[in-house]
Amino acid sequence: IHGDGSNQGNATRLSIISCTKTEKYVKKGLPIFLAHINTKEVEDKSKEKRLEDVPTVRDFPEVFPEDLPGLPPI
């Protein structure tokens, strides 16, 4: 629920207000927006990704050595 902006001048994108304050806003006829936000579990697929699966790397294996010998000269 977006509040009345009474966040002491701090920039914020979200204000959470109490149920009591929400009821007061509704009684005054002010617009009220309710958002339900939940998190989504993200599966780590990095183990499935391999450099060899990239078409360009497959086409030019000599350019993409498996082990780098060291840092390039400066």
Tab-separated table of C-alpha atoms in Angstrom:
chain	number	residue	atom	x	y	z
A	1	ILE	CA	0.000	0.000	0.000
A	2	HIS	CA	1.494	3.318	-1.028
A	3	GLY	CA	1.635	5.674	1.906
A	4	ASP	CA	1.209	9.405	2.264
A	5	GLY	CA	4.862	10.223	1.617
A	6	SER	CA	5.679	10.798	5.292
A	7	ASN	CA	9.099	9.192	5.030
A	8	GLN	CA	11.024	12.201	6.433
A	9	GLY	CA	12.178	13.301	2.978
A	10	ASN	CA	14.025	10.067	2.218
A	11	ALA	CA	13.725	8.809	-1.327
A	12	THR	CA	11.838	5.547	-1.511
A	13	ARG	CA	9.912	3.581	-4.086
A	14	LEU	CA	7.679	1.839	-1.575
A	15	SER	CA	5.791	2.989	1.483
A	16	ILE	CA	4.109	0.467	3.703
A	17	ILE	CA	1.313	1.791	5.877
A	18	SER	CA	-0.726	0.280	8.665
A	19	CYS	CA	-4.178	-1.210	8.303
A	20	THR	CA	-5.591	1.638	10.421
A	21	LYS	CA	-4.121	4.267	8.120
A	22	THR	CA	-5.449	2.358	5.116
A	23	GLU	CA	-8.952	2.396	6.600
A	24	LYS	CA	-8.695	6.174	7.090
A	25	TYR	CA	-7.661	6.638	3.454
A	26	VAL	CA	-10.571	4.487	2.254
A	27	LYS	CA	-13.047	6.484	4.365
A	28	LYS	CA	-11.684	9.715	2.850
A	29	GLY	CA	-12.199	8.276	-0.632
A	30	LEU	CA	-8.505	8.317	-1.485
A	31	PRO	CA	-7.212	5.806	-4.043
A	32	ILE	CA	-5.696	2.692	-2.474
A	33	PHE	CA	-3.475	0.205	-4.313
A	34	LEU	CA	-2.729	-3.223	-2.916
A	35	ALA	CA	0.171	-5.273	-4.222
A	36	HIS	CA	0.910	-8.902	-3.429
A	37	ILE	CA	4.567	-9.715	-3.995
A	38	ASN	CA	6.202	-13.079	-3.546
A	39	THR	CA	9.603	-14.475	-4.392
A	40	LYS	CA	10.375	-17.039	-7.024
A	41	GLU	CA	12.958	-19.738	-6.518
A	42	VAL	CA	15.543	-19.581	-9.283
A	43	GLU	CA	17.338	-22.757	-10.201
A	44	ASP	CA	21.096	-22.473	-10.675
A	45	LYS	CA	21.752	-23.725	-14.194
A	46	SER	CA	25.400	-22.682	-14.306
A	47	LYS	CA	26.552	-26.292	-13.878
A	48	GLU	CA	24.656	-27.258	-17.016
A	49	LYS	CA	26.266	-24.498	-19.103
A	50	ARG	CA	29.557	-25.324	-20.739
A	51	LEU	CA	31.846	-23.189	-22.851
A	52	GLU	CA	31.947	-25.941	-25.469
A	53	ASP	CA	28.203	-25.502	-26.033
A	54	VAL	CA	28.689	-22.014	-27.518
A	55	PRO	CA	28.724	-22.388	-31.333
A	56	THR	CA	31.549	-19.872	-31.897
A	57	VAL	CA	33.744	-21.598	-29.323
A	58	ARG	CA	33.042	-24.961	-30.963
A	59	ASP	CA	33.991	-23.600	-34.403
A	60	PHE	CA	37.306	-22.097	-33.239
A	61	PRO	CA	38.698	-24.331	-30.464
A	62	GLU	CA	42.282	-23.131	-31.024
A	63	VAL	CA	41.259	-19.584	-30.052
A	64	PHE	CA	39.613	-20.717	-26.817
A	65	PRO	CA	42.148	-22.941	-25.045
A	66	GLU	CA	40.896	-24.980	-22.123
A	67	ASP	CA	43.682	-23.757	-19.814
A	68	LEU	CA	45.028	-20.240	-20.141
A	69	PRO	CA	48.845	-20.146	-19.884
A	70	GLY	CA	48.849	-16.814	-18.038
A	71	LEU	CA	48.016	-13.163	-18.343
A	72	PRO	CA	48.528	-11.454	-21.710
A	73	PRO	CA	51.523	-9.090	-22.034
A	74	ILE	CA	50.913	-5.425	-21.249
